[in-house]
């Protein structure tokens, strides 16, 4: 399998894990089952809790950004896969002025097909007059856009974002959930630098692996390697420091990185209590190790003092 094909297939894993956890009751998402089939194998409670912390942790930051900008903003989801955040925000009346999803054309073609053929997805992306522009790889709705582009190719990304009408002067949140590690560090650095060079007020949320040089990290690398999926960006995922520096070295004035075990502690206690009662967890240690090997990094540039420094995980 060519390496991009292996990377593309990681989207099937992520969306199936999310569907599995949703069906177990970890969080609510009426849309994920419209984009991915039911996973055939059983997922452990550790995996489900890890996905819960990932989804809830990212959402906590995204919602703060939207409320702070009163939705007068844009979200660009890089390597979005079959993410459903747009539809969920729309149901909460929290959709931004423009929500753009980018992924390899192979992935966006599938997502275009699913959106076109599932009424509850289509209705939410269409213009008031029901009009959407759609071709094989790209879809343009009223405030939702889905475009096929290789994130390693900045010119292609730039051209596609222009077609979506992205406004570089509007506060813009970039999301990358388990994406940058699949790119060479020089490519992800070029991407991060391009954002700070071109967007006035911007916030970046990055969820991915950390502490990848220890024994547990090596097992994670071997596991992906066995599926022909290499991790060319792993050097940025060696420590909290390397994860922080990747932002500070690419024009982001402020960056912070939290391991997922710290994020887990910041999630609403009542909800944690609820999900911890969903399934019996045999070994807490395995969950702790798993959470310690993922992190949420966030960085921002806020020259107009919108208040991005107030966005954080404080419970
Ligand atoms: C692990 S999946 C995560 C999908 C989604 N962000 C989520 O968390 O559910 C990684 C995604 O990044 C995309 N991706 C990785 N490298 C990319 C690149 N160079 N250009 C475009 N998409 C890329 C893959 O196609 C895949 O959909």
mmCIF file with all atom_site columns, N, CA, C and O in Angstrom, residues 203-234:
data_model
loop_
_atom_site.group_PDB
_atom_site.id
_atom_site.type_symbol
_atom_site.label_atom_id
_atom_site.label_alt_id
_atom_site.label_comp_id
_atom_site.label_asym_id
_atom_site.label_entity_id
_atom_site.label_seq_id
_atom_site.pdbx_PDB_ins_code
_atom_site.Cartn_x
_atom_site.Cartn_y
_atom_site.Cartn_z
_atom_site.occupancy
_atom_site.B_iso_or_equiv
_atom_site.pdbx_formal_charge
_atom_site.auth_seq_id
_atom_site.auth_comp_id
_atom_site.auth_asym_id
_atom_site.auth_atom_id
_atom_site.pdbx_PDB_model_num
ATOM 1   N N  . UNK A 1 203 ? -5.939 30.890 15.873 1.00 0.00 ? 203 UNK A N  1
ATOM 2   C CA . UNK A 1 203 ? -5.805 29.963 17.009 1.00 0.00 ? 203 UNK A CA 1
ATOM 3   C C  . UNK A 1 203 ? -5.651 28.572 16.395 1.00 0.00 ? 203 UNK A C  1
ATOM 4   O O  . UNK A 1 203 ? -6.318 28.243 15.419 1.00 0.00 ? 203 UNK A O  1
ATOM 5   N N  . UNK A 1 204 ? -4.750 27.786 16.935 1.00 0.00 ? 204 UNK A N  1
ATOM 6   C CA . UNK A 1 204 ? -4.528 26.443 16.373 1.00 0.00 ? 204 UNK A CA 1
ATOM 7   C C  . UNK A 1 204 ? -4.727 25.412 17.478 1.00 0.00 ? 204 UNK A C  1
ATOM 8   O O  . UNK A 1 204 ? -4.206 25.554 18.582 1.00 0.00 ? 204 UNK A O  1
ATOM 9   N N  . UNK A 1 205 ? -5.476 24.364 17.181 1.00 0.00 ? 205 UNK A N  1
ATOM 10  C CA . UNK A 1 205 ? -5.618 23.247 18.134 1.00 0.00 ? 205 UNK A CA 1
ATOM 11  C C  . UNK A 1 205 ? -5.046 22.000 17.469 1.00 0.00 ? 205 UNK A C  1
ATOM 12  O O  . UNK A 1 205 ? -5.461 21.617 16.373 1.00 0.00 ? 205 UNK A O  1
ATOM 13  N N  . UNK A 1 206 ? -4.089 21.398 18.127 1.00 0.00 ? 206 UNK A N  1
ATOM 14  C CA . UNK A 1 206 ? -3.450 20.196 17.587 1.00 0.00 ? 206 UNK A CA 1
ATOM 15  C C  . UNK A 1 206 ? -3.575 19.043 18.582 1.00 0.00 ? 206 UNK A C  1
ATOM 16  O O  . UNK A 1 206 ? -3.132 19.139 19.715 1.00 0.00 ? 206 UNK A O  1
ATOM 17  N N  . UNK A 1 207 ? -4.209 17.961 18.139 1.00 0.00 ? 207 UNK A N  1
ATOM 18  C CA . UNK A 1 207 ? -4.286 16.763 18.993 1.00 0.00 ? 207 UNK A CA 1
ATOM 19  C C  . UNK A 1 207 ? -3.413 15.701 18.355 1.00 0.00 ? 207 UNK A C  1
ATOM 20  O O  . UNK A 1 207 ? -3.585 15.370 17.178 1.00 0.00 ? 207 UNK A O  1
ATOM 21  N N  . UNK A 1 208 ? -2.461 15.191 19.092 1.00 0.00 ? 208 UNK A N  1
ATOM 22  C CA . UNK A 1 208 ? -1.688 14.064 18.550 1.00 0.00 ? 208 UNK A CA 1
ATOM 23  C C  . UNK A 1 208 ? -0.811 13.414 19.608 1.00 0.00 ? 208 UNK A C  1
ATOM 24  O O  . UNK A 1 208 ? -0.915 13.710 20.802 1.00 0.00 ? 208 UNK A O  1
ATOM 25  N N  . UNK A 1 209 ? 0.054  12.529 19.154 1.00 0.00 ? 209 UNK A N  1
ATOM 26  C CA . UNK A 1 209 ? 0.887  11.733 20.045 1.00 0.00 ? 209 UNK A CA 1
ATOM 27  C C  . UNK A 1 209 ? 1.994  12.569 20.708 1.00 0.00 ? 209 UNK A C  1
ATOM 28  O O  . UNK A 1 209 ? 2.418  13.584 20.157 1.00 0.00 ? 209 UNK A O  1
ATOM 29  N N  . UNK A 1 210 ? 2.445  12.084 21.860 1.00 0.00 ? 210 UNK A N  1
ATOM 30  C CA . UNK A 1 210 ? 3.590  12.698 22.553 1.00 0.00 ? 210 UNK A CA 1
ATOM 31  C C  . UNK A 1 210 ? 4.339  11.588 23.302 1.00 0.00 ? 210 UNK A C  1
ATOM 32  O O  . UNK A 1 210 ? 3.792  10.499 23.486 1.00 0.00 ? 210 UNK A O  1
ATOM 33  N N  . UNK A 1 211 ? 5.566  11.863 23.705 1.00 0.00 ? 211 UNK A N  1
ATOM 34  C CA . UNK A 1 211 ? 6.438  10.877 24.385 1.00 0.00 ? 211 UNK A CA 1
ATOM 35  C C  . UNK A 1 211 ? 6.642  9.626  23.525 1.00 0.00 ? 211 UNK A C  1
ATOM 36  O O  . UNK A 1 211 ? 6.628  8.499  24.034 1.00 0.00 ? 211 UNK A O  1
ATOM 37  N N  . UNK A 1 212 ? 6.850  9.858  22.248 1.00 0.00 ? 212 UNK A N  1
ATOM 38  C CA . UNK A 1 212 ? 6.920  8.724  21.322 1.00 0.00 ? 212 UNK A CA 1
ATOM 39  C C  . UNK A 1 212 ? 8.267  8.011  21.327 1.00 0.00 ? 212 UNK A C  1
ATOM 40  O O  . UNK A 1 212 ? 8.438  7.027  20.615 1.00 0.00 ? 212 UNK A O  1
ATOM 41  N N  . UNK A 1 213 ? 9.234  8.512  22.119 1.00 0.00 ? 213 UNK A N  1
ATOM 42  C CA . UNK A 1 213 ? 10.519 7.808  22.105 1.00 0.00 ? 213 UNK A CA 1
ATOM 43  C C  . UNK A 1 213 ? 10.624 6.795  23.257 1.00 0.00 ? 213 UNK A C  1
ATOM 44  O O  . UNK A 1 213 ? 11.626 6.104  23.384 1.00 0.00 ? 213 UNK A O  1
ATOM 45  N N  . UNK A 1 214 ? 9.603  6.695  24.116 1.00 0.00 ? 214 UNK A N  1
ATOM 46  C CA . UNK A 1 214 ? 9.695  5.687  25.189 1.00 0.00 ? 214 UNK A CA 1
ATOM 47  C C  . UNK A 1 214 ? 9.112  4.344  24.710 1.00 0.00 ? 214 UNK A C  1
ATOM 48  O O  . UNK A 1 214 ? 8.715  4.196  23.555 1.00 0.00 ? 214 UNK A O  1
ATOM 49  N N  . UNK A 1 215 ? 9.085  3.389  25.621 1.00 0.00 ? 215 UNK A N  1
ATOM 50  C CA . UNK A 1 215 ? 8.711  2.016  25.238 1.00 0.00 ? 215 UNK A CA 1
ATOM 51  C C  . UNK A 1 215 ? 7.276  1.934  24.697 1.00 0.00 ? 215 UNK A C  1
ATOM 52  O O  . UNK A 1 215 ? 7.027  1.321  23.665 1.00 0.00 ? 215 UNK A O  1
ATOM 53  N N  . UNK A 1 216 ? 6.371  2.602  25.392 1.00 0.00 ? 216 UNK A N  1
ATOM 54  C CA . UNK A 1 216 ? 4.962  2.578  24.974 1.00 0.00 ? 216 UNK A CA 1
ATOM 55  C C  . UNK A 1 216 ? 4.814  3.269  23.607 1.00 0.00 ? 216 UNK A C  1
ATOM 56  O O  . UNK A 1 216 ? 4.077  2.800  22.730 1.00 0.00 ? 216 UNK A O  1
ATOM 57  N N  . UNK A 1 217 ? 5.565  4.381  23.436 1.00 0.00 ? 217 UNK A N  1
ATOM 58  C CA . UNK A 1 217 ? 5.545  5.107  22.164 1.00 0.00 ? 217 UNK A CA 1
ATOM 59  C C  . UNK A 1 217 ? 6.029  4.212  21.032 1.00 0.00 ? 217 UNK A C  1
ATOM 60  O O  . UNK A 1 217 ? 5.462  4.206  19.937 1.00 0.00 ? 217 UNK A O  1
ATOM 61  N N  . UNK A 1 218 ? 7.080  3.432  21.307 1.00 0.00 ? 218 UNK A N  1
ATOM 62  C CA . UNK A 1 218 ? 7.626  2.531  20.289 1.00 0.00 ? 218 UNK A CA 1
ATOM 63  C C  . UNK A 1 218 ? 6.588  1.476  19.888 1.00 0.00 ? 218 UNK A C  1
ATOM 64  O O  . UNK A 1 218 ? 6.471  1.127  18.712 1.00 0.00 ? 218 UNK A O  1
ATOM 65  N N  . UNK A 1 219 ? 5.820  1.005  20.868 1.00 0.00 ? 219 UNK A N  1
ATOM 66  C CA . UNK A 1 219 ? 4.769  0.016  20.550 1.00 0.00 ? 219 UNK A CA 1
ATOM 67  C C  . UNK A 1 219 ? 3.739  0.649  19.606 1.00 0.00 ? 219 UNK A C  1
ATOM 68  O O  . UNK A 1 219 ? 3.280  0.033  18.644 1.00 0.00 ? 219 UNK A O  1
ATOM 69  N N  . UNK A 1 220 ? 3.403  1.920  19.879 1.00 0.00 ? 220 UNK A N  1
ATOM 70  C CA . UNK A 1 220 ? 2.435  2.616  19.011 1.00 0.00 ? 220 UNK A CA 1
ATOM 71  C C  . UNK A 1 220 ? 2.993  2.748  17.588 1.00 0.00 ? 220 UNK A C  1
ATOM 72  O O  . UNK A 1 220 ? 2.281  2.548  16.604 1.00 0.00 ? 220 UNK A O  1
ATOM 73  N N  . UNK A 1 221 ? 4.289  3.076  17.486 1.00 0.00 ? 221 UNK A N  1
ATOM 74  C CA . UNK A 1 221 ? 4.918  3.228  16.160 1.00 0.00 ? 221 UNK A CA 1
ATOM 75  C C  . UNK A 1 221 ? 4.922  1.875  15.440 1.00 0.00 ? 221 UNK A C  1
ATOM 76  O O  . UNK A 1 221 ? 4.547  1.782  14.265 1.00 0.00 ? 221 UNK A O  1
ATOM 77  N N  . UNK A 1 222 ? 5.318  0.800  16.170 1.00 0.00 ? 222 UNK A N  1
ATOM 78  C CA . UNK A 1 222 ? 5.388  -0.538 15.553 1.00 0.00 ? 222 UNK A CA 1
ATOM 79  C C  . UNK A 1 222 ? 4.013  -0.989 15.070 1.00 0.00 ? 222 UNK A C  1
ATOM 80  O O  . UNK A 1 222 ? 3.879  -1.596 14.017 1.00 0.00 ? 222 UNK A O  1
ATOM 81  N N  . UNK A 1 223 ? 3.013  -0.672 15.871 1.00 0.00 ? 223 UNK A N  1
ATOM 82  C CA . UNK A 1 223 ? 1.646  -1.052 15.536 1.00 0.00 ? 223 UNK A CA 1
ATOM 83  C C  . UNK A 1 223 ? 1.211  -0.432 14.198 1.00 0.00 ? 223 UNK A C  1
ATOM 84  O O  . UNK A 1 223 ? 0.667  -1.101 13.323 1.00 0.00 ? 223 UNK A O  1
ATOM 85  N N  . UNK A 1 224 ? 1.531  0.848  14.025 1.00 0.00 ? 224 UNK A N  1
ATOM 86  C CA . UNK A 1 224 ? 1.168  1.508  12.763 1.00 0.00 ? 224 UNK A CA 1
ATOM 87  C C  . UNK A 1 224 ? 2.034  1.005  11.609 1.00 0.00 ? 224 UNK A C  1
ATOM 88  O O  . UNK A 1 224 ? 1.559  0.824  10.490 1.00 0.00 ? 224 UNK A O  1
ATOM 89  N N  . UNK A 1 225 ? 3.330  0.754  11.924 1.00 0.00 ? 225 UNK A N  1
ATOM 90  C CA . UNK A 1 225 ? 4.245  0.253  10.892 1.00 0.00 ? 225 UNK A CA 1
ATOM 91  C C  . UNK A 1 225 ? 3.758  -1.075 10.338 1.00 0.00 ? 225 UNK A C  1
ATOM 92  O O  . UNK A 1 225 ? 3.865  -1.348 9.146  1.00 0.00 ? 225 UNK A O  1
ATOM 93  N N  . UNK A 1 226 ? 3.198  -1.909 11.231 1.00 0.00 ? 226 UNK A N  1
ATOM 94  C CA . UNK A 1 226 ? 2.724  -3.224 10.796 1.00 0.00 ? 226 UNK A CA 1
ATOM 95  C C  . UNK A 1 226 ? 1.564  -3.076 9.797  1.00 0.00 ? 226 UNK A C  1
ATOM 96  O O  . UNK A 1 226 ? 1.217  -4.000 9.096  1.00 0.00 ? 226 UNK A O  1
ATOM 97  N N  . UNK A 1 227 ? 0.974  -1.865 9.776  1.00 0.00 ? 227 UNK A N  1
ATOM 98  C CA . UNK A 1 227 ? -0.082 -1.607 8.786  1.00 0.00 ? 227 UNK A CA 1
ATOM 99  C C  . UNK A 1 227 ? 0.444  -0.684 7.681  1.00 0.00 ? 227 UNK A C  1
ATOM 100 O O  . UNK A 1 227 ? -0.311 0.084  7.078  1.00 0.00 ? 227 UNK A O  1
ATOM 101 N N  . UNK A 1 228 ? 1.762  -0.742 7.453  1.00 0.00 ? 228 UNK A N  1
ATOM 102 C CA . UNK A 1 228 ? 2.438  0.043  6.396  1.00 0.00 ? 228 UNK A CA 1
ATOM 103 C C  . UNK A 1 228 ? 2.278  1.555  6.581  1.00 0.00 ? 228 UNK A C  1
ATOM 104 O O  . UNK A 1 228 ? 2.407  2.326  5.644  1.00 0.00 ? 228 UNK A O  1
ATOM 105 N N  . UNK A 1 229 ? 1.975  1.971  7.794  1.00 0.00 ? 229 UNK A N  1
ATOM 106 C CA . UNK A 1 229 ? 1.779  3.403  8.009  1.00 0.00 ? 229 UNK A CA 1
ATOM 107 C C  . UNK A 1 229 ? 2.949  3.945  8.824  1.00 0.00 ? 229 UNK A C  1
ATOM 108 O O  . UNK A 1 229 ? 3.097  3.631  10.005 1.00 0.00 ? 229 UNK A O  1
ATOM 109 N N  . UNK A 1 230 ? 3.789  4.751  8.178  1.00 0.00 ? 230 UNK A N  1
ATOM 110 C CA . UNK A 1 230 ? 4.915  5.305  8.927  1.00 0.00 ? 230 UNK A CA 1
ATOM 111 C C  . UNK A 1 230 ? 4.507  6.658  9.510  1.00 0.00 ? 230 UNK A C  1
ATOM 112 O O  . UNK A 1 230 ? 3.476  7.228  9.131  1.00 0.00 ? 230 UNK A O  1
ATOM 113 N N  . UNK A 1 231 ? 5.300  7.140  10.439 1.00 0.00 ? 231 UNK A N  1
ATOM 114 C CA . UNK A 1 231 ? 4.989  8.407  11.099 1.00 0.00 ? 231 UNK A CA 1
ATOM 115 C C  . UNK A 1 231 ? 6.147  9.380  10.854 1.00 0.00 ? 231 UNK A C  1
ATOM 116 O O  . UNK A 1 231 ? 6.979  9.604  11.737 1.00 0.00 ? 231 UNK A O  1
ATOM 117 N N  . UNK A 1 232 ? 6.205  9.985  9.668  1.00 0.00 ? 232 UNK A N  1
ATOM 118 C CA . UNK A 1 232 ? 7.361  10.832 9.334  1.00 0.00 ? 232 UNK A CA 1
ATOM 119 C C  . UNK A 1 232 ? 7.470  12.076 10.214 1.00 0.00 ? 232 UNK A C  1
ATOM 120 O O  . UNK A 1 232 ? 8.531  12.688 10.277 1.00 0.00 ? 232 UNK A O  1
ATOM 121 N N  . UNK A 1 233 ? 6.397  12.425 10.913 1.00 0.00 ? 233 UNK A N  1
ATOM 122 C CA . UNK A 1 233 ? 6.442  13.636 11.733 1.00 0.00 ? 233 UNK A CA 1
ATOM 123 C C  . UNK A 1 233 ? 6.718  13.351 13.204 1.00 0.00 ? 233 UNK A C  1
ATOM 124 O O  . UNK A 1 233 ? 6.540  14.220 14.060 1.00 0.00 ? 233 UNK A O  1
ATOM 125 N N  . UNK A 1 234 ? 7.178  12.138 13.501 1.00 0.00 ? 234 UNK A N  1
ATOM 126 C CA . UNK A 1 234 ? 7.272  11.715 14.907 1.00 0.00 ? 234 UNK A CA 1
ATOM 127 C C  . UNK A 1 234 ? 8.247  12.576 15.734 1.00 0.00 ? 234 UNK A C  1
ATOM 128 O O  . UNK A 1 234 ? 8.057  12.726 16.939 1.00 0.00 ? 234 UNK A O  1
#
